[in-house]
PDB file of C-alpha atoms and ligand atoms in Angstrom:
ATOM      1  CA  UNK X  85     -11.944  27.584 -15.767  1.00  0.00           C
ATOM      2  CA  UNK X  86     -10.785  24.909 -13.305  1.00  0.00           C
ATOM      3  CA  UNK X  87      -7.016  24.586 -13.051  1.00  0.00           C
ATOM      4  CA  UNK X  88      -3.972  23.768 -10.988  1.00  0.00           C
ATOM      5  CA  UNK X  89      -3.700  26.613  -8.465  1.00  0.00           C
ATOM      6  CA  UNK X  90      -0.875  27.911  -6.279  1.00  0.00           C
ATOM      7  CA  UNK X  91       1.821  25.548  -5.038  1.00  0.00           C
ATOM      8  CA  UNK X  92       1.069  24.590  -1.463  1.00  0.00           C
ATOM      9  CA  UNK X  93       4.164  22.491  -0.720  1.00  0.00           C
ATOM     10  CA  UNK X  94       7.278  22.632  -2.882  1.00  0.00           C
ATOM     11  CA  UNK X  95       9.221  19.546  -3.893  1.00  0.00           C
ATOM     12  CA  UNK X  96      12.189  20.408  -1.635  1.00  0.00           C
ATOM     13  CA  UNK X  97       9.981  20.812   1.436  1.00  0.00           C
ATOM     14  CA  UNK X  98       8.324  17.471   0.755  1.00  0.00           C
ATOM     15  CA  UNK X  99      11.679  15.714   0.486  1.00  0.00           C
ATOM     16  CA  UNK X 100      13.078  17.334   3.632  1.00  0.00           C
ATOM     17  CA  UNK X 101      10.000  16.410   5.638  1.00  0.00           C
ATOM     18  CA  UNK X 102       9.888  12.831   4.309  1.00  0.00           C
ATOM     19  CA  UNK X 103      13.509  12.354   5.406  1.00  0.00           C
ATOM     20  CA  UNK X 104      12.613  13.631   8.893  1.00  0.00           C
ATOM     21  CA  UNK X 105       9.681  11.209   9.037  1.00  0.00           C
ATOM     22  CA  UNK X 106      12.036   8.382   8.085  1.00  0.00           C
ATOM     23  CA  UNK X 107      14.257   9.259  11.076  1.00  0.00           C
ATOM     24  CA  UNK X 108      11.214   9.443  13.369  1.00  0.00           C
ATOM     25  CA  UNK X 109      10.008   6.007  12.262  1.00  0.00           C
ATOM     26  CA  UNK X 110      13.513   4.532  12.585  1.00  0.00           C
ATOM     27  CA  UNK X 111      13.766   5.895  16.140  1.00  0.00           C
ATOM     28  CA  UNK X 112      10.414   4.399  17.056  1.00  0.00           C
ATOM     29  CA  UNK X 113      10.976   0.868  15.742  1.00  0.00           C
ATOM     30  CA  UNK X 114      14.644   0.703  16.794  1.00  0.00           C
ATOM     31  CA  UNK X 115      15.690  -1.914  14.257  1.00  0.00           C
ATOM     32  CA  UNK X 116      12.536  -4.066  14.463  1.00  0.00           C
ATOM     33  CA  UNK X 117      11.227  -4.995  10.990  1.00  0.00           C
ATOM     34  CA  UNK X 118       8.428  -2.693   9.821  1.00  0.00           C
ATOM     35  CA  UNK X 119       5.725  -3.601   7.321  1.00  0.00           C
ATOM     36  CA  UNK X 120       4.815  -0.367   5.516  1.00  0.00           C
ATOM     37  CA  UNK X 121       1.276  -0.825   4.215  1.00  0.00           C
ATOM     38  CA  UNK X 122       0.587   1.829   1.596  1.00  0.00           C
ATOM     39  CA  UNK X 123      -2.918   2.870   0.660  1.00  0.00           C
ATOM     40  CA  UNK X 124      -3.144   3.104  -3.136  1.00  0.00           C
ATOM     41  CA  UNK X 125      -3.190   4.852  -5.297  1.00  0.00           C
ATOM     42  CA  UNK X 126      -2.453   8.186  -3.587  1.00  0.00           C
ATOM     43  CA  UNK X 127       0.418   7.055  -1.333  1.00  0.00           C
ATOM     44  CA  UNK X 128       2.605   5.504  -4.045  1.00  0.00           C
ATOM     45  CA  UNK X 129       5.192   8.303  -4.307  1.00  0.00           C
ATOM     46  CA  UNK X 130       5.152   8.895  -0.567  1.00  0.00           C
ATOM     47  CA  UNK X 131       5.762   5.270   0.447  1.00  0.00           C
ATOM     48  CA  UNK X 132       8.495   4.942  -2.140  1.00  0.00           C
ATOM     49  CA  UNK X 133      10.378   7.978  -0.780  1.00  0.00           C
ATOM     50  CA  UNK X 134       9.552   7.148   2.854  1.00  0.00           C
ATOM     51  CA  UNK X 135      10.915   3.601   2.889  1.00  0.00           C
ATOM     52  CA  UNK X 136      14.126   4.832   1.249  1.00  0.00           C
ATOM     53  CA  UNK X 137      14.448   7.305   4.144  1.00  0.00           C
ATOM     54  CA  UNK X 138      14.293   4.499   6.732  1.00  0.00           C
ATOM     55  CA  UNK X 139      17.629   2.937   7.610  1.00  0.00           C
ATOM     56  CA  UNK X 140      16.546  -0.480   8.877  1.00  0.00           C
ATOM     57  CA  UNK X 141      14.530  -3.552   7.909  1.00  0.00           C
ATOM     58  CA  UNK X 142      11.361  -2.581   5.999  1.00  0.00           C
ATOM     59  CA  UNK X 143       8.894  -4.477   3.850  1.00  0.00           C
ATOM     60  CA  UNK X 144       6.209  -2.888   1.756  1.00  0.00           C
ATOM     61  CA  UNK X 145       2.663  -4.030   0.947  1.00  0.00           C
ATOM     62  CA  UNK X 146      -0.238  -2.367  -0.821  1.00  0.00           C
ATOM     63  CA  UNK X 147      -3.993  -2.134  -0.503  1.00  0.00           C
ATOM     64  CA  UNK X 148      -6.310  -0.199  -2.798  1.00  0.00           C
ATOM     65  CA  UNK X 149      -9.141   1.783  -1.244  1.00  0.00           C
ATOM     66  CA  UNK X 150     -11.364   4.474  -2.682  1.00  0.00           C
ATOM     67  CA  UNK X 151     -13.747   6.947  -1.089  1.00  0.00           C
ATOM     68  CA  UNK X 152     -13.742   9.863  -3.505  1.00  0.00           C
ATOM     69  CA  UNK X 153     -14.825   8.570  -6.895  1.00  0.00           C
ATOM     70  CA  UNK X 154     -14.152  11.354  -9.391  1.00  0.00           C
ATOM     71  CA  UNK X 155     -15.085  14.386  -7.236  1.00  0.00           C
ATOM     72  CA  UNK X 156     -13.500  16.651  -4.644  1.00  0.00           C
ATOM     73  CA  UNK X 157     -15.778  15.618  -1.736  1.00  0.00           C
ATOM     74  CA  UNK X 158     -15.515  12.332   0.149  1.00  0.00           C
ATOM     75  CA  UNK X 159     -18.506  10.067  -0.449  1.00  0.00           C
ATOM     76  CA  UNK X 160     -18.055   8.806   3.119  1.00  0.00           C
ATOM     77  CA  UNK X 161     -18.347   5.249   1.789  1.00  0.00           C
ATOM     78  CA  UNK X 162     -15.035   3.445   1.589  1.00  0.00           C
ATOM     79  CA  UNK X 163     -14.679   0.865  -1.166  1.00  0.00           C
ATOM     80  CA  UNK X 164     -11.951  -1.732  -0.821  1.00  0.00           C
ATOM     81  CA  UNK X 165     -10.701  -2.407  -4.346  1.00  0.00           C
ATOM     82  CA  UNK X 166      -8.040  -4.984  -3.560  1.00  0.00           C
ATOM     83  CA  UNK X 167      -7.503  -7.366  -0.673  1.00  0.00           C
ATOM     84  CA  UNK X 168      -4.328  -7.594   1.359  1.00  0.00           C
ATOM     85  CA  UNK X 169      -2.680 -10.945   0.772  1.00  0.00           C
ATOM     86  CA  UNK X 170       0.261 -10.378   3.148  1.00  0.00           C
ATOM     87  CA  UNK X 171      -0.010 -12.135   6.524  1.00  0.00           C
ATOM     88  CA  UNK X 172       0.218  -9.398   9.174  1.00  0.00           C
ATOM     89  CA  UNK X 173      -0.035 -11.678  12.233  1.00  0.00           C
ATOM     90  CA  UNK X 174       2.577 -10.565  14.816  1.00  0.00           C
ATOM     91  CA  UNK X 175       3.969  -7.948  12.402  1.00  0.00           C
ATOM     92  CA  UNK X 176       4.666  -4.282  13.210  1.00  0.00           C
ATOM     93  CA  UNK X 177       2.373  -2.667  10.641  1.00  0.00           C
ATOM     94  CA  UNK X 178       2.632   0.985   9.665  1.00  0.00           C
ATOM     95  CA  UNK X 179      -0.265   2.229   7.532  1.00  0.00           C
ATOM     96  CA  UNK X 180       1.009   4.830   5.045  1.00  0.00           C
ATOM     97  CA  UNK X 181      -1.578   7.297   3.721  1.00  0.00           C
ATOM     98  CA  UNK X 182      -1.342  10.269   1.367  1.00  0.00           C
ATOM     99  CA  UNK X 183      -3.916  12.379   3.211  1.00  0.00           C
ATOM    100  CA  UNK X 184      -6.374  12.088   6.074  1.00  0.00           C
ATOM    101  CA  UNK X 185      -9.507  14.082   5.467  1.00  0.00           C
ATOM    102  CA  UNK X 186     -12.831  12.867   6.932  1.00  0.00           C
ATOM    103  CA  UNK X 187     -11.050   9.942   8.625  1.00  0.00           C
ATOM    104  CA  UNK X 188     -13.380   7.290   7.137  1.00  0.00           C
ATOM    105  CA  UNK X 189     -10.694   5.529   5.086  1.00  0.00           C
ATOM    106  CA  UNK X 190      -8.313   5.114   8.022  1.00  0.00           C
ATOM    107  CA  UNK X 191     -11.142   4.034  10.340  1.00  0.00           C
ATOM    108  CA  UNK X 192     -12.163   1.374   7.832  1.00  0.00           C
ATOM    109  CA  UNK X 193      -8.578   0.098   7.595  1.00  0.00           C
ATOM    110  CA  UNK X 194      -7.943   0.047  11.335  1.00  0.00           C
ATOM    111  CA  UNK X 195     -11.177  -1.919  11.863  1.00  0.00           C
ATOM    112  CA  UNK X 196     -10.361  -4.458   9.186  1.00  0.00           C
ATOM    113  CA  UNK X 197      -6.682  -4.941  10.155  1.00  0.00           C
ATOM    114  CA  UNK X 198      -7.045  -4.971  13.967  1.00  0.00           C
ATOM    115  CA  UNK X 199      -8.658  -8.453  14.089  1.00  0.00           C
ATOM    116  CA  UNK X 200      -5.802  -9.888  11.978  1.00  0.00           C
ATOM    117  CA  UNK X 201      -3.594  -9.679  15.076  1.00  0.00           C
ATOM    118  CA  UNK X 202      -0.651  -7.499  14.097  1.00  0.00           C
ATOM    119  CA  UNK X 203       1.958  -7.018  16.863  1.00  0.00           C
ATOM    120  CA  UNK X 204       1.336  -3.276  16.481  1.00  0.00           C
ATOM    121  CA  UNK X 205      -0.693  -1.071  14.159  1.00  0.00           C
ATOM    122  CA  UNK X 206       0.439   2.515  13.645  1.00  0.00           C
ATOM    123  CA  UNK X 207      -0.328   5.250  11.148  1.00  0.00           C
ATOM    124  CA  UNK X 208       1.678   7.682   9.039  1.00  0.00           C
ATOM    125  CA  UNK X 209       0.203  10.299   6.721  1.00  0.00           C
ATOM    126  CA  UNK X 210       1.905  12.841   4.512  1.00  0.00           C
ATOM    127  CA  UNK X 211      -0.952  15.347   4.764  1.00  0.00           C
ATOM    128  CA  UNK X 212      -3.643  16.021   7.357  1.00  0.00           C
ATOM    129  CA  UNK X 213      -6.739  18.136   6.749  1.00  0.00           C
ATOM    130  CA  UNK X 214      -8.101  18.507  10.300  1.00  0.00           C
ATOM    131  CA  UNK X 215     -10.963  20.849   9.345  1.00  0.00           C
ATOM    132  CA  UNK X 216     -12.768  18.063   7.446  1.00  0.00           C
ATOM    133  CA  UNK X 217     -12.601  15.380  10.129  1.00  0.00           C
ATOM    134  CA  UNK X 218     -15.845  13.446  10.732  1.00  0.00           C
ATOM    135  CA  UNK X 219     -14.376  10.584  12.768  1.00  0.00           C
ATOM    136  CA  UNK X 220     -11.392  10.829  15.116  1.00  0.00           C
ATOM    137  CA  UNK X 221      -8.401   8.757  14.043  1.00  0.00           C
ATOM    138  CA  UNK X 222      -5.006   8.181  15.651  1.00  0.00           C
ATOM    139  CA  UNK X 223      -2.102   9.676  13.649  1.00  0.00           C
ATOM    140  CA  UNK X 224       1.351   8.599  14.820  1.00  0.00           C
ATOM    141  CA  UNK X 225       3.515  10.264  12.155  1.00  0.00           C
ATOM    142  CA  UNK X 226       2.414  13.270  10.112  1.00  0.00           C
ATOM    143  CA  UNK X 227       4.087  15.313   7.396  1.00  0.00           C
ATOM    144  CA  UNK X 228       2.036  18.498   7.161  1.00  0.00           C
ATOM    145  CA  UNK X 229      -1.257  19.959   8.365  1.00  0.00           C
ATOM    146  CA  UNK X 230      -2.993  21.684   5.469  1.00  0.00           C
ATOM    147  CA  UNK X 231      -5.994  24.038   5.289  1.00  0.00           C
ATOM    148  CA  UNK X 232      -9.395  23.114   3.899  1.00  0.00           C
ATOM    149  CA  UNK X 233      -8.440  23.087   0.219  1.00  0.00           C
ATOM    150  CA  UNK X 234      -8.477  20.274  -2.333  1.00  0.00           C
ATOM    151  CA  UNK X 235      -4.920  19.389  -3.306  1.00  0.00           C
ATOM    152  CA  UNK X 236      -3.315  17.495  -6.192  1.00  0.00           C
ATOM    153  CA  UNK X 237       0.179  16.256  -6.993  1.00  0.00           C
ATOM    154  CA  UNK X 238       2.842  13.940  -5.510  1.00  0.00           C
ATOM    155  CA  UNK X 239       0.406  11.022  -5.886  1.00  0.00           C
ATOM    156  CA  UNK X 240      -2.819  12.874  -5.089  1.00  0.00           C
ATOM    157  CA  UNK X 241      -5.334  13.064  -7.892  1.00  0.00           C
ATOM    158  CA  UNK X 242      -8.463  14.658  -9.163  1.00  0.00           C
ATOM    159  CA  UNK X 243     -10.321  12.060 -11.239  1.00  0.00           C
ATOM    160  CA  UNK X 244      -6.992  10.199 -11.710  1.00  0.00           C
ATOM    161  CA  UNK X 245      -5.076  13.199 -13.070  1.00  0.00           C
ATOM    162  CA  UNK X 246      -2.142  15.214 -11.655  1.00  0.00           C
ATOM    163  CA  UNK X 247      -0.580  12.351  -9.651  1.00  0.00           C
ATOM    164  CA  UNK X 248       2.610  13.013 -11.622  1.00  0.00           C
ATOM    165  CA  UNK X 249       3.163  16.589 -10.389  1.00  0.00           C
ATOM    166  CA  UNK X 250       6.361  16.530  -8.294  1.00  0.00           C
ATOM    167  CA  UNK X 251       4.942  19.076  -5.808  1.00  0.00           C
ATOM    168  CA  UNK X 252       1.586  19.627  -4.082  1.00  0.00           C
ATOM    169  CA  UNK X 253      -0.743  22.287  -5.471  1.00  0.00           C
ATOM    170  CA  UNK X 254      -4.158  23.636  -4.648  1.00  0.00           C
ATOM    171  CA  UNK X 255      -6.934  22.797  -7.040  1.00  0.00           C
ATOM    172  CA  UNK X 256      -8.930  25.881  -8.036  1.00  0.00           C
ATOM    173  CA  UNK X 257     -12.494  24.955  -9.001  1.00  0.00           C
TER     174      UNK X 257
HETATM  175  P1  IMP S 382     -10.900  10.302   4.092  1.00  0.00           P
HETATM  176  O1  IMP S 382     -11.476   8.925   4.078  1.00  0.00           O
HETATM  177  O2  IMP S 382     -11.961  11.348   3.921  1.00  0.00           O
HETATM  178  O3  IMP S 382     -10.020  10.591   5.278  1.00  0.00           O
HETATM  179  O4  IMP S 382     -10.099  10.483   2.774  1.00  0.00           O
HETATM  180  C1  IMP S 382      -8.922   9.968   2.525  1.00  0.00           C
HETATM  181  C2  IMP S 382      -8.720   9.795   1.023  1.00  0.00           C
HETATM  182  O5  IMP S 382      -9.441  10.778   0.248  1.00  0.00           O
HETATM  183  C3  IMP S 382      -7.284  10.030   0.707  1.00  0.00           C
HETATM  184  O6  IMP S 382      -6.551   8.842   0.782  1.00  0.00           O
HETATM  185  C4  IMP S 382      -7.349  10.608  -0.700  1.00  0.00           C
HETATM  186  O7  IMP S 382      -7.347   9.562  -1.648  1.00  0.00           O
HETATM  187  C5  IMP S 382      -8.655  11.322  -0.781  1.00  0.00           C
HETATM  188  N1  IMP S 382      -8.510  12.788  -0.575  1.00  0.00           N
HETATM  189  C6  IMP S 382      -8.885  13.514   0.508  1.00  0.00           C
HETATM  190  N2  IMP S 382      -8.602  14.831   0.361  1.00  0.00           N
HETATM  191  C7  IMP S 382      -8.011  14.932  -0.849  1.00  0.00           C
HETATM  192  C8  IMP S 382      -7.455  16.056  -1.576  1.00  0.00           C
HETATM  193  O8  IMP S 382      -7.442  17.233  -1.139  1.00  0.00           O
HETATM  194  N3  IMP S 382      -6.917  15.759  -2.790  1.00  0.00           N
HETATM  195  C9  IMP S 382      -6.890  14.495  -3.315  1.00  0.00           C
HETATM  196  N4  IMP S 382      -7.388  13.424  -2.661  1.00  0.00           N
HETATM  197  C10 IMP S 382      -7.949  13.638  -1.443  1.00  0.00           C
HETATM  198 MG1   MG S 383      -5.934   7.800  -1.071  1.00  0.00          MG
END
């Protein structure tokens, strides 16, 4: 029977690491206003905790993308489900992702945002699954590298479930 498997990253470890990432981001931008652009739905807990860990001017915006449908394998085709209505011209934009897997989602975003002339375009992901990469992507801030397992919790879902778990667990098929 499929079920939630072992805990991969406990709640405390997530919070400690998110605070460290906040410091890192603060040090990089040195008081310049940051536009944190969260990729929904998976990054909603992460961006909420991350921006509260940044001591400095931050705005938040959202975009909804989907590449997984209801399964545990990327379809490789990224669907943009909502458009970004914030003007990013001359803004310091930080893309905030829950997880980078094949790299297709981030590639799609970088290609669509680049021509909108942000002052800078950087990336931050909570999780990185390097074993599944199909396209190379630049990661500027990263929470944790994880092995080749499907994970749920802290915003990450399987067919829209388990986003409410306060920790990150392996999914056992
Ligand atoms: P990529 O386009 O393959 O890099 O996939 C990125 C997106 O796939 C993430 O934003 C997640 O929504 C989803 N994803 C990738 N791996 C997992 C996982 O292990 N659990 C839940 N969602 C995942
Ligand atoms: Mg996602």
